[in-house]
XYZ file of C-alpha atoms in Angstrom:
786
model
C 142.805 59.764 -59.993
C 140.480 57.089 -57.934
C 140.632 55.266 -55.135
C 139.934 51.914 -56.333
C 140.164 48.017 -55.284
C 140.801 45.713 -58.580
C 142.099 42.133 -58.498
C 145.247 41.236 -60.389
C 146.336 37.997 -59.758
C 144.480 34.893 -60.948
C 142.965 32.084 -59.549
C 143.766 30.507 -56.033
C 146.976 31.538 -55.011
C 150.128 30.840 -52.201
C 150.536 34.844 -52.067
C 147.838 35.190 -49.810
C 149.665 33.569 -47.147
C 152.287 35.333 -47.218
C 152.662 38.135 -44.882
C 152.136 42.153 -46.681
C 151.900 45.229 -45.042
C 151.063 48.388 -47.019
C 153.023 50.822 -45.641
C 155.362 54.121 -46.203
C 158.467 53.015 -45.183
C 160.296 52.590 -48.146
C 158.950 55.693 -48.833
C 160.220 57.419 -46.234
C 163.761 56.009 -46.768
C 163.611 57.170 -50.330
C 162.277 60.678 -49.787
C 165.222 61.115 -46.479
C 167.900 60.031 -48.601
C 167.189 63.954 -50.436
C 166.488 65.804 -47.256
C 170.148 64.402 -45.297
C 172.497 67.352 -45.050
C 171.279 70.562 -46.031
C 168.027 71.223 -47.342
C 168.449 72.755 -50.846
C 165.356 74.022 -52.962
C 165.477 70.842 -55.045
C 164.364 68.694 -51.933
C 161.527 70.947 -51.058
C 159.312 68.601 -52.419
C 160.729 65.568 -50.936
C 160.520 67.072 -47.296
C 156.887 68.924 -47.861
C 155.995 65.181 -48.590
C 157.652 63.789 -45.539
C 156.481 66.508 -42.948
C 152.588 65.531 -44.813
C 152.816 62.211 -43.911
C 153.754 62.692 -40.606
C 150.687 64.994 -39.776
C 148.588 62.381 -41.496
C 149.927 59.489 -39.584
C 149.128 61.485 -36.245
C 145.618 61.985 -36.771
C 144.853 58.845 -39.073
C 147.594 56.120 -38.086
C 149.822 54.390 -40.416
C 148.831 53.744 -43.792
C 146.852 50.585 -44.761
C 143.719 49.757 -46.846
C 141.369 51.345 -44.188
C 142.256 55.043 -44.222
C 143.666 55.634 -48.121
C 141.677 58.459 -47.952
C 143.472 60.043 -45.662
C 146.190 60.137 -47.628
C 144.885 61.045 -50.873
C 147.228 63.768 -51.171
C 150.098 61.582 -50.729
C 149.120 59.565 -52.863
C 148.215 61.985 -55.778
C 152.127 63.721 -55.349
C 153.794 59.583 -55.499
C 151.597 59.915 -59.015
C 153.544 63.518 -59.610
C 156.360 62.665 -58.731
C 156.232 58.919 -60.664
C 155.660 61.070 -63.928
C 156.093 63.923 -65.304
C 155.325 67.017 -63.403
C 154.597 68.561 -67.085
C 152.550 65.839 -68.702
C 149.825 65.234 -66.200
C 147.195 63.744 -68.710
C 144.269 62.024 -66.859
C 144.763 59.327 -69.622
C 148.229 57.707 -68.424
C 147.806 53.838 -67.183
C 149.469 54.465 -63.695
C 148.440 52.916 -60.201
C 149.558 51.737 -57.158
C 149.229 48.345 -55.927
C 149.861 45.934 -52.618
C 153.234 44.619 -52.156
C 153.131 42.174 -55.112
C 151.198 44.072 -57.420
C 148.164 41.571 -56.540
C 145.350 44.059 -55.935
C 145.515 47.663 -56.867
C 144.668 50.329 -54.635
C 145.289 54.045 -56.319
C 144.988 54.607 -60.092
C 144.043 56.839 -63.206
C 140.602 56.905 -64.834
C 142.136 55.181 -67.837
C 143.594 52.382 -65.475
C 140.678 51.216 -63.945
C 138.720 52.338 -67.266
C 141.285 50.101 -69.060
C 140.723 46.753 -66.392
C 136.876 46.685 -67.312
C 137.342 45.505 -70.751
C 138.222 41.595 -71.663
C 141.825 41.316 -70.337
C 143.350 38.147 -70.403
C 147.265 37.460 -68.791
C 149.709 36.039 -70.753
C 152.595 34.068 -68.909
C 155.352 35.969 -67.992
C 158.205 35.547 -70.455
C 161.087 35.014 -68.843
C 164.176 32.774 -68.864
C 162.595 30.714 -66.019
C 161.272 27.626 -67.035
C 158.031 26.998 -65.028
C 155.870 24.397 -66.084
C 151.960 25.632 -64.971
C 153.086 25.762 -61.363
C 152.937 29.575 -60.932
C 151.230 32.394 -61.242
C 152.667 35.906 -62.616
C 152.792 37.119 -59.178
C 154.764 34.021 -57.896
C 157.164 34.505 -60.414
C 157.448 38.423 -59.281
C 157.537 37.017 -56.052
C 160.169 34.572 -57.073
C 162.319 37.463 -58.903
C 162.652 39.767 -56.315
C 163.902 37.084 -53.601
C 166.530 36.258 -56.611
C 167.246 39.909 -57.037
C 167.236 41.362 -53.226
C 168.746 38.348 -51.112
C 170.713 36.630 -53.446
C 172.150 38.751 -55.936
C 170.542 37.101 -58.941
C 168.622 39.554 -60.972
C 166.146 38.202 -63.252
C 167.120 39.223 -67.387
C 163.954 40.324 -68.231
C 161.594 43.246 -66.726
C 159.050 42.689 -64.170
C 156.826 43.065 -67.303
C 153.219 40.972 -67.224
C 151.267 40.846 -70.399
C 147.898 41.102 -71.242
C 146.045 40.972 -74.313
C 142.268 42.806 -74.986
C 139.713 40.262 -76.943
C 136.953 41.107 -78.621
C 133.245 39.188 -78.525
C 134.323 36.799 -80.811
C 137.284 35.757 -78.330
C 139.956 37.633 -81.032
C 143.168 39.375 -80.074
C 142.424 43.069 -80.584
C 144.807 44.538 -78.399
C 147.849 43.855 -76.162
C 149.238 45.747 -72.954
C 152.484 45.839 -70.876
C 151.715 45.648 -67.320
C 155.267 47.040 -65.571
C 155.906 46.456 -61.930
C 158.302 48.623 -60.292
C 159.475 47.702 -56.349
C 161.402 50.389 -55.795
C 159.624 51.231 -52.488
C 158.989 47.329 -51.613
C 160.886 45.730 -48.738
C 161.637 41.604 -48.260
C 162.762 40.011 -45.266
C 163.424 36.209 -44.521
C 161.002 35.497 -41.813
C 164.093 32.899 -40.956
C 167.365 31.849 -41.460
C 167.615 33.083 -45.385
C 168.323 29.147 -47.299
C 171.542 28.512 -48.675
C 172.011 27.005 -51.821
C 174.094 26.181 -55.022
C 172.839 27.914 -57.769
C 173.757 25.215 -60.458
C 170.920 22.714 -58.406
C 167.783 24.827 -59.494
C 168.489 24.269 -63.324
C 168.655 21.498 -65.032
C 170.803 22.424 -67.395
C 174.814 23.078 -65.566
C 175.593 24.803 -68.421
C 173.655 27.833 -67.980
C 172.689 28.831 -64.417
C 170.112 31.755 -65.899
C 167.871 28.978 -66.465
C 165.989 27.876 -63.770
C 163.963 24.765 -63.254
C 161.197 25.922 -61.286
C 159.598 22.530 -59.802
C 163.473 22.525 -58.170
C 162.806 26.356 -57.141
C 159.646 25.847 -54.992
C 160.750 22.591 -53.674
C 164.117 24.607 -52.727
C 162.536 28.178 -51.478
C 159.301 28.513 -49.996
C 157.847 31.790 -50.320
C 155.706 32.167 -47.376
C 159.253 32.214 -45.513
C 159.261 36.197 -46.714
C 156.857 38.913 -45.313
C 156.713 42.008 -47.684
C 156.029 45.868 -47.029
C 155.169 48.986 -48.972
C 153.578 49.599 -52.064
C 154.433 48.844 -56.046
C 153.890 51.365 -58.553
C 152.332 50.146 -61.860
C 152.354 51.240 -66.108
C 150.485 49.737 -68.687
C 151.853 50.418 -72.456
C 149.904 49.642 -75.385
C 152.401 47.394 -76.530
C 150.621 45.516 -79.820
C 152.970 46.299 -82.522
C 155.919 44.756 -80.439
C 153.966 41.491 -79.504
C 152.409 41.085 -83.207
C 156.173 41.538 -84.282
C 157.503 39.033 -82.140
C 154.401 36.451 -83.122
C 155.477 36.997 -86.329
C 158.928 36.099 -85.554
C 158.271 33.144 -83.689
C 155.562 31.649 -86.452
C 158.571 32.259 -89.517
C 160.173 29.963 -87.185
C 158.038 26.435 -88.006
C 156.684 28.535 -91.483
C 157.880 24.965 -92.809
C 154.933 22.899 -90.778
C 152.317 25.156 -92.057
C 149.571 25.060 -94.895
C 150.342 28.720 -95.952
C 146.444 29.230 -96.603
C 145.816 28.377 -93.253
C 149.265 30.599 -92.348
C 148.141 33.807 -94.221
C 144.736 33.204 -91.947
C 146.759 33.136 -88.894
C 148.730 36.339 -89.944
C 144.885 38.458 -90.456
C 144.337 37.743 -86.619
C 147.980 38.717 -85.691
C 148.059 41.811 -87.289
C 144.666 42.741 -86.711
C 145.390 44.538 -82.878
C 147.435 47.258 -84.992
C 144.633 47.702 -87.336
C 142.121 50.465 -86.679
C 138.369 49.449 -86.693
C 137.140 45.585 -86.976
C 136.119 46.727 -91.154
C 139.892 47.065 -91.934
C 141.044 44.187 -93.920
C 144.205 42.966 -93.904
C 145.501 41.746 -97.643
C 148.896 39.736 -97.994
C 150.065 37.529 -100.762
C 153.149 36.479 -101.714
C 154.291 36.589 -105.443
C 154.442 33.218 -106.658
C 156.471 32.467 -109.438
C 156.190 29.539 -112.014
C 157.871 29.012 -115.267
C 159.210 33.394 -115.133
C 155.371 34.290 -114.719
C 153.283 36.142 -112.149
C 151.172 32.681 -110.407
C 148.256 34.055 -108.154
C 146.134 31.651 -105.974
C 142.534 33.089 -106.043
C 141.842 31.350 -102.399
C 144.588 34.005 -101.448
C 143.886 37.181 -103.426
C 140.547 36.745 -103.053
C 140.553 40.042 -100.695
C 142.777 41.402 -102.816
C 141.780 45.060 -104.540
C 144.751 45.193 -106.792
C 145.210 41.285 -107.883
C 141.111 40.639 -108.336
C 139.554 37.793 -109.870
C 138.891 40.803 -112.955
C 142.423 40.559 -113.248
C 143.601 37.321 -112.669
C 140.461 34.858 -113.178
C 142.940 32.184 -112.215
C 144.616 32.629 -114.787
C 148.848 33.311 -114.881
C 149.431 33.369 -118.016
C 146.402 35.868 -119.067
C 147.462 38.882 -116.799
C 146.199 42.253 -117.175
C 148.755 44.647 -118.638
C 148.573 47.401 -116.307
C 148.802 44.812 -113.573
C 151.583 43.647 -115.187
C 153.340 46.528 -115.225
C 152.721 47.256 -111.506
C 154.448 43.993 -110.557
C 157.507 44.781 -112.758
C 157.650 48.274 -111.245
C 155.790 48.187 -108.083
C 155.248 51.809 -105.844
C 153.275 52.853 -102.609
C 149.528 53.539 -103.659
C 147.138 55.260 -100.742
C 144.233 56.063 -101.311
C 142.088 58.786 -98.943
C 144.659 58.084 -96.122
C 146.925 60.585 -93.815
C 144.844 63.584 -94.411
C 142.716 62.295 -97.354
C 145.976 61.983 -99.741
C 145.764 59.786 -102.595
C 148.477 59.061 -105.357
C 146.070 56.229 -107.307
C 146.015 56.682 -111.054
C 144.717 54.682 -114.108
C 143.258 51.257 -113.712
C 144.126 51.150 -110.006
C 141.699 54.463 -109.123
C 138.879 53.383 -110.474
C 138.760 49.706 -109.147
C 139.270 51.393 -105.848
C 136.224 53.583 -106.452
C 134.085 50.689 -108.165
C 134.673 48.365 -105.355
C 133.327 50.606 -102.457
C 136.548 51.130 -100.656
C 137.107 54.186 -99.006
C 140.511 54.468 -97.933
C 143.006 52.090 -99.384
C 147.313 51.636 -98.860
C 148.763 49.316 -100.965
C 153.049 48.288 -100.004
C 155.238 46.507 -101.946
C 157.268 44.028 -99.942
C 160.945 43.916 -101.113
C 163.136 41.227 -100.594
C 167.258 41.277 -101.740
C 166.043 44.088 -104.140
C 162.907 41.946 -105.262
C 159.304 42.086 -105.290
C 158.227 39.449 -102.645
C 154.545 39.912 -102.309
C 151.565 42.715 -101.873
C 150.200 44.075 -98.753
C 147.219 45.635 -98.951
C 145.080 47.359 -95.838
C 141.504 49.040 -96.847
C 138.432 49.606 -95.244
C 134.875 50.660 -96.344
C 135.122 53.616 -93.543
C 136.765 57.064 -93.916
C 139.894 57.434 -91.239
C 140.473 53.831 -90.424
C 144.241 54.042 -92.029
C 145.981 56.951 -89.708
C 149.301 58.030 -88.945
C 149.367 55.597 -85.839
C 148.343 52.393 -87.976
C 150.679 53.455 -90.867
C 154.058 53.728 -88.639
C 152.823 50.367 -87.261
C 152.652 49.044 -91.131
C 156.093 50.845 -91.904
C 157.693 48.785 -88.776
C 155.825 45.206 -89.637
C 157.249 45.788 -93.637
C 160.391 44.355 -93.502
C 159.351 41.522 -91.445
C 156.641 41.001 -94.073
C 158.825 41.240 -96.681
C 160.461 38.532 -95.269
C 157.884 36.750 -94.396
C 156.833 36.548 -98.131
C 160.206 35.891 -99.526
C 160.283 32.506 -97.023
C 156.335 31.764 -98.711
C 157.302 31.730 -101.826
C 160.900 29.594 -101.324
C 158.782 27.079 -99.190
C 156.430 26.548 -102.107
C 158.983 26.415 -104.558
C 160.868 23.704 -102.605
C 157.918 21.901 -102.531
C 157.083 21.899 -106.283
C 160.593 20.336 -106.720
C 159.686 17.655 -103.982
C 156.646 17.116 -105.900
C 158.827 16.912 -109.280
C 161.164 14.970 -108.111
C 159.495 12.386 -106.038
C 156.120 11.883 -108.995
C 157.650 13.306 -112.083
C 160.995 12.061 -112.412
C 163.571 9.074 -111.832
C 166.108 10.812 -109.746
C 163.936 10.139 -106.158
C 165.478 11.585 -102.926
C 166.987 7.951 -102.323
C 169.577 8.454 -105.221
C 169.563 12.192 -105.714
C 172.592 12.650 -103.953
C 174.679 9.255 -105.907
C 173.598 11.962 -109.021
C 174.808 15.088 -107.406
C 178.353 13.064 -106.457
C 178.544 12.061 -110.332
C 177.446 15.802 -111.362
C 179.997 17.155 -108.958
C 183.121 15.035 -110.019
C 182.370 15.883 -113.713
C 182.335 19.646 -112.957
C 185.222 19.125 -111.736
C 186.905 16.951 -114.381
C 185.798 19.981 -116.848
C 187.682 22.309 -114.576
C 191.090 20.925 -114.328
C 190.733 21.020 -118.475
C 191.062 16.814 -118.162
C 190.625 15.776 -121.506
C 188.986 12.434 -121.057
C 185.953 13.950 -118.990
C 183.029 12.007 -119.364
C 179.844 11.717 -116.943
C 180.259 8.201 -115.259
C 177.879 5.501 -114.678
C 175.634 5.316 -112.092
C 175.496 2.869 -110.359
C 174.343 0.864 -107.112
C 175.926 -2.889 -106.033
C 174.571 -5.789 -103.813
C 171.206 -3.956 -103.688
C 168.314 -5.990 -103.027
C 165.039 -5.828 -105.224
C 161.126 -6.270 -104.289
C 159.284 -6.940 -107.282
C 155.455 -6.422 -107.312
C 152.392 -6.648 -109.763
C 148.710 -5.392 -109.402
C 147.013 -6.963 -112.714
C 143.314 -5.708 -113.178
C 142.221 -9.197 -114.335
C 141.026 -9.613 -118.122
C 141.049 -6.562 -118.624
C 142.341 -6.418 -122.134
C 139.100 -8.932 -122.640
C 136.647 -6.855 -120.936
C 137.899 -3.587 -123.300
C 137.434 -5.747 -126.361
C 134.369 -5.788 -125.607
C 133.455 -2.614 -124.283
C 134.840 -1.378 -127.531
C 132.284 -3.999 -129.767
C 129.457 -3.289 -127.762
C 130.038 0.551 -128.264
C 130.387 -0.292 -132.397
C 127.722 -2.402 -132.124
C 125.097 0.575 -130.478
C 126.274 2.729 -133.335
C 125.411 0.101 -136.096
C 121.813 -0.080 -134.713
C 121.546 3.871 -134.366
C 122.773 3.083 -138.049
C 119.768 0.427 -138.924
C 117.269 3.481 -137.155
C 118.824 6.372 -139.309
C 117.808 4.044 -141.987
C 114.703 2.555 -141.092
C 113.807 6.477 -140.697
C 114.892 7.879 -144.085
C 113.287 4.754 -145.712
C 110.111 5.952 -144.707
C 110.358 7.929 -148.113
C 110.735 4.621 -150.277
C 114.123 2.352 -150.619
C 116.518 4.953 -152.296
C 119.524 4.042 -153.929
C 121.930 5.621 -151.602
C 120.285 3.523 -148.867
C 120.533 0.361 -150.410
C 123.783 0.443 -151.399
C 124.954 1.834 -146.870
C 122.815 -1.153 -145.882
C 124.556 -3.721 -148.202
C 127.686 -2.230 -146.543
C 126.672 -2.607 -142.914
C 125.588 -5.942 -143.310
C 129.141 -6.601 -144.906
C 131.240 -5.162 -142.163
C 128.668 -6.865 -139.270
C 129.259 -10.023 -141.037
C 132.687 -9.356 -141.442
C 133.692 -8.688 -137.440
C 132.870 -12.297 -136.440
C 135.295 -13.832 -138.528
C 138.110 -11.704 -137.922
C 140.849 -10.821 -134.774
C 139.633 -8.366 -132.311
C 142.844 -6.024 -133.849
C 141.704 -6.417 -137.552
C 138.005 -5.481 -136.541
C 139.335 -1.733 -135.103
C 141.349 -1.170 -138.481
C 137.541 -2.526 -140.412
C 135.762 -0.377 -137.674
C 137.983 3.036 -138.007
C 137.857 2.761 -141.672
C 134.215 2.111 -141.987
C 133.513 5.197 -140.049
C 135.913 7.016 -142.316
C 135.158 5.980 -145.266
C 131.943 4.654 -145.787
C 129.293 6.715 -142.612
C 130.798 10.163 -142.948
C 130.335 10.126 -147.067
C 127.069 8.188 -146.283
C 125.542 11.363 -143.797
C 126.956 13.735 -146.170
C 125.336 12.263 -149.138
C 121.973 12.049 -146.940
C 122.404 15.573 -145.631
C 121.645 16.405 -149.245
C 119.169 14.431 -150.476
C 117.196 14.230 -147.210
C 116.666 17.914 -147.111
C 113.109 17.534 -144.816
C 115.426 15.346 -142.623
C 118.231 17.351 -141.377
C 117.228 17.539 -137.905
C 116.447 13.378 -137.523
C 119.956 12.995 -139.313
C 121.782 15.045 -136.900
C 120.169 13.852 -134.266
C 121.566 10.080 -134.690
C 125.118 11.477 -136.519
C 125.966 12.909 -132.844
C 126.542 8.904 -131.519
C 128.783 7.806 -134.525
C 131.669 9.719 -134.124
C 134.206 9.479 -130.605
C 132.231 11.298 -127.733
C 132.806 10.257 -124.244
C 129.107 11.194 -123.485
C 127.872 9.094 -126.393
C 129.660 7.224 -128.753
C 131.787 5.549 -126.286
C 129.256 4.545 -123.564
C 130.866 1.307 -122.639
C 134.445 2.169 -123.104
C 134.381 4.784 -120.533
C 132.260 3.024 -118.202
C 135.298 0.586 -118.254
C 138.068 3.290 -118.558
C 136.035 5.348 -115.368
C 136.530 1.529 -113.199
C 140.084 1.066 -114.194
C 140.675 4.766 -112.964
C 139.452 4.020 -109.961
C 140.384 1.048 -109.223
C 144.180 2.244 -110.232
C 143.562 5.086 -108.317
C 143.060 3.116 -104.639
C 146.580 0.899 -106.058
C 148.154 3.996 -106.505
C 147.053 5.285 -102.658
C 147.775 2.102 -100.809
C 151.460 1.877 -102.925
C 152.143 5.508 -101.805
C 151.450 4.177 -98.272
C 153.744 1.151 -98.847
C 156.789 3.232 -100.095
C 156.343 5.955 -97.300
C 156.546 2.979 -94.884
C 159.843 1.249 -96.720
C 161.351 5.246 -96.693
C 160.764 6.259 -93.233
C 162.346 3.157 -92.025
C 165.401 2.431 -94.600
C 165.316 5.132 -97.583
C 165.429 3.127 -100.752
C 164.391 3.352 -104.574
C 160.833 3.020 -105.791
C 159.897 3.058 -109.248
C 156.128 2.275 -110.567
C 154.912 1.221 -114.632
C 151.382 1.529 -115.222
C 149.631 -0.804 -117.187
C 145.798 -2.012 -117.089
C 146.315 -2.090 -113.339
C 150.895 -1.080 -111.334
C 154.004 -3.136 -111.646
C 156.508 -2.111 -108.676
C 160.423 -2.560 -108.506
C 161.799 -1.654 -105.014
C 165.930 -1.739 -104.367
C 166.976 -1.452 -101.091
C 171.355 -1.431 -99.760
C 173.502 -0.128 -98.614
C 174.670 1.454 -101.744
C 171.545 3.681 -101.813
C 171.820 4.489 -98.707
C 175.256 4.800 -97.311
C 174.623 7.152 -94.104
C 172.660 4.324 -93.095
C 173.827 0.589 -91.405
C 171.448 -1.991 -93.560
C 170.806 -5.478 -92.147
C 168.919 -8.509 -94.194
C 166.459 -7.744 -91.239
C 164.931 -4.452 -93.707
C 164.495 -7.244 -96.044
C 162.009 -9.009 -93.867
C 160.090 -6.406 -92.579
C 159.321 -5.040 -96.116
C 158.290 -8.194 -97.918
C 156.377 -8.643 -94.920
C 154.795 -5.479 -95.448
C 154.737 -5.596 -98.921
C 152.355 -8.688 -98.481
C 150.236 -6.253 -96.416
C 149.847 -4.126 -99.051
C 149.449 -6.208 -101.446
C 146.295 -7.788 -99.484
C 145.027 -4.543 -98.625
C 144.818 -3.870 -102.332
C 142.891 -6.972 -103.090
C 140.131 -5.830 -99.877
C 139.922 -2.253 -101.073
C 139.263 -3.473 -104.295
C 137.165 -6.088 -103.677
C 135.149 -3.813 -101.586
C 134.633 -0.862 -104.341
C 134.011 -3.131 -106.945
C 130.319 -3.212 -105.786
C 130.224 0.752 -106.821
C 132.211 0.832 -109.696
C 130.396 1.238 -113.616
C 131.611 -1.648 -114.453
C 132.928 -4.644 -111.884
C 136.616 -4.959 -111.850
C 138.380 -7.653 -110.344
C 142.274 -7.675 -109.622
C 145.294 -9.916 -108.894
C 148.122 -9.458 -107.008
C 151.999 -10.687 -107.567
C 154.896 -10.791 -106.073
C 157.943 -12.092 -106.707
C 160.891 -12.602 -104.629
C 164.947 -12.561 -105.384
C 166.986 -14.669 -102.596
C 170.334 -12.759 -104.010
C 171.472 -8.877 -104.073
C 171.304 -7.642 -107.844
C 173.466 -4.533 -109.515
C 171.063 -1.975 -111.139
C 172.509 0.989 -113.052
C 170.750 4.450 -114.642
C 169.965 4.039 -118.154
C 170.293 7.894 -119.564
C 168.101 6.867 -123.246
C 165.342 5.695 -120.866
C 165.546 7.675 -117.607
C 165.557 4.680 -115.685
C 167.806 2.070 -114.058
C 167.980 -1.659 -114.926
C 169.987 -4.657 -114.153
C 173.842 -4.707 -114.233
C 175.495 -7.378 -115.853
C 174.065 -10.367 -117.669
C 174.388 -12.818 -114.673
C 171.215 -10.614 -113.418
C 169.508 -10.037 -116.361
C 167.553 -13.668 -115.285
C 165.893 -11.857 -112.616
C 164.356 -9.633 -115.373
C 163.260 -12.543 -117.080
C 161.225 -13.947 -114.576
C 159.730 -10.700 -114.057
C 158.616 -10.472 -117.454
C 158.011 -14.103 -117.344
C 155.558 -15.068 -114.771
C 152.222 -12.588 -115.466
C 150.556 -15.454 -116.741
C 152.180 -18.684 -115.346
C 149.902 -21.594 -114.786
C 150.364 -24.155 -111.731
C 151.922 -27.634 -113.027
C 150.252 -29.642 -114.855
C 147.017 -28.337 -114.422
C 145.560 -25.063 -116.799
C 144.940 -23.161 -114.158
C 146.608 -19.821 -113.693
C 148.250 -18.901 -110.654
C 147.288 -14.921 -110.091
C 143.225 -15.059 -109.233
C 141.238 -12.357 -107.379
C 141.552 -12.019 -103.531
C 144.355 -14.311 -103.569
C 148.550 -12.674 -102.708
C 150.379 -15.301 -105.181
C 154.482 -15.125 -104.068
C 156.776 -16.794 -106.607
C 160.214 -17.930 -105.570
C 163.121 -20.030 -106.600
C 165.426 -21.114 -103.711
C 164.130 -22.596 -100.617
C 166.167 -20.627 -98.645
C 163.962 -17.505 -98.059
C 161.143 -20.285 -96.527
C 161.747 -19.305 -92.834
C 161.533 -16.135 -93.018
C 158.525 -15.860 -95.620
C 156.795 -17.995 -93.071
C 157.273 -16.222 -90.212
C 155.621 -13.270 -91.611
C 152.921 -15.356 -93.240
C 151.900 -16.247 -89.526
C 152.794 -13.037 -88.334
C 150.012 -11.584 -90.964
C 147.781 -14.299 -90.441
C 147.673 -13.338 -86.681
C 146.412 -10.155 -88.135
C 143.701 -11.018 -89.322
C 144.125 -10.085 -93.055
C 144.516 -13.489 -94.256
C 142.931 -16.385 -93.995
C 145.147 -19.878 -92.122
C 144.850 -21.775 -95.907
C 148.553 -21.493 -97.407
C 148.489 -23.136 -100.744
C 152.584 -24.407 -102.088
C 152.346 -24.647 -105.967
C 154.905 -25.971 -108.277
C 154.955 -23.971 -111.839
C 155.357 -24.969 -115.016
C 158.308 -24.340 -116.789
C 158.711 -21.296 -119.238
C 160.551 -20.509 -121.776
C 164.616 -20.493 -120.288
C 162.905 -21.037 -116.660
C 162.900 -23.628 -114.680
C 161.913 -24.931 -111.510
C 160.179 -21.587 -109.937
C 157.400 -22.395 -107.002
C 154.950 -20.317 -105.378
C 153.203 -19.556 -102.447
C 149.481 -19.013 -102.316
C 147.682 -16.473 -99.725
C 143.903 -16.215 -99.719
C 142.671 -12.887 -98.150
C 139.859 -12.573 -95.678
C 137.573 -10.696 -97.358
C 135.634 -10.223 -93.920
C 138.574 -7.330 -92.656
C 137.459 -4.453 -91.856
C 140.196 -2.475 -89.700
C 142.132 -0.676 -92.690
C 144.296 1.598 -89.669
């Protein structure tokens, strides 16, 4: 035991302005309560303590910080009385402190040794909201005032949590410091303030939840005085706080990236593991198509599921691992006095990995395997009984955690499938659910005419847009012909090489065929050319190469060198076409990414149906209306906002395509087209094509216009409406012009388009008369893409 002063309160505090006296008066009353009346044998210790204290007071004066040494016997007696007379091991964390536990003055060696570590104080976790304005000792003071003077006991214990940090700033242990105020008196210096408890909370229905900002303005702790001493005891509480931390983050699991979550989980578990070398590995058991799926980025620490077994392939699982997953059991190796039960491939794997102690716990949730927990170390004696007991306490929570992660994983897969791979998007899913439920009800009621009703959305407003790669067909065809020209040149070089040995009949005949096919391509269409080219390489080139290999045995290497250029090969045989396809993919990626942003904007404001069609560019349809989102009131203003954002989206696409052009293998440019339909239409789901289409003959006109305006020209000219770096907006009715002009002005104010606005009349096309257009020019110097 030591007399030692350690300051526990952190930072500046108002506690130092409070009258506090260190003495034994409350302890006297406690002892005297045992000696009232007749003195029995059981009361001898309290009686002796009282007499001894009075003797010391006569010689050394009343207890204070300056005469603690004189009272050392009494302090030791308090320790003996407050702990067990039998269990007096010096390892107990115990100390005496000033009335508010801000400073210690006596305690065990173990207590003071513990405080040499880097211990950080955690905020009191009680029922009061503090807003960070009070430290823990100040909160304890208020709790004492409420309990002793107002009869409002705090729900929580008087416990301050400390966590022990290592050199890397990681939590390696938790300790609970309990403060016992049994021997502390508290008195108001003046008349006790009276107040309505309900006024101390922002929540009138919950008088237990105090708002500290109100409390500190109502009650001043400087108006109270304290006397006596507190008893401090510390308990290692790593397991309890680890459980709490896991429970708290379980509530926010949906917001986590599960890789980051599992990384955080390792840090949370660390305090209950022995030794920094001990490795924690937990991986949820994902299932895909009825088979386990291993993400090697989270199983890379696993001994059971190593790269050797999984190899990042969920269709090729080691049979013994697969059998273990079907029949999971506990595996331990050199744990609990060097016991082991491993067998077969696992035993050998553990040995070869250099691991000295190993524990594998299957995590079971609702009678199914939800994950695998492995703890191992390259040192012996790291998995003792205490650690294993703590892990057993965690297993139910970790099993639930693994299950929740796999459930969230499956949910995300379903969302991706719905959003990216099927027509049934979230905005319209409810309608399909409703139709399906009605059909099931009809079947359950044995209705003879049970059938799936059509999925129809009435009075929806369409938004159509098309981004096309300018002259993509011409560029693609030219690339293919350039590849063919390259191959012909290679054939000519091969013929020259083989002709060095003389003009053989095989070479003469084949040369004539090459000249013939080359001349014919100048006289026919591209489609006919493609047929002839394919036929030429299949029926002429391949037989020629086979014959040349037989006839020119000494030229075999030369023949093979050229032959690799003649057939479909993405590295050599289709060089120019690959340039085009690579460039097209990059441009379409830019378009898709921007349209995804546009779609997110729409769904965030008013959930709607959005569908894209891939050509050499991308076309899209958006349908907006209350029949799609009946739970949200529809306003025509949504359409104006979406049309404005549609133009902005098109401008951003044009800008990004322009800026990326110089970095593409083959420079490509885009054109942007919008069609504004002034009225709502009806759409229905076509099961045969698994997509939505217009409903009714009156609405078919909308689809006809869409299909016929992509190459439309300006009236009385040969100029195409769609041009690079411009946005063409086609419309039929002038009634949309007022709102459209307001949107254009707002977009111009942003700086993303130039001031020039072209108003154009368009040529008549089959079945369509009176089309008009507005053409905007994108400001290519615009740089703000926020």
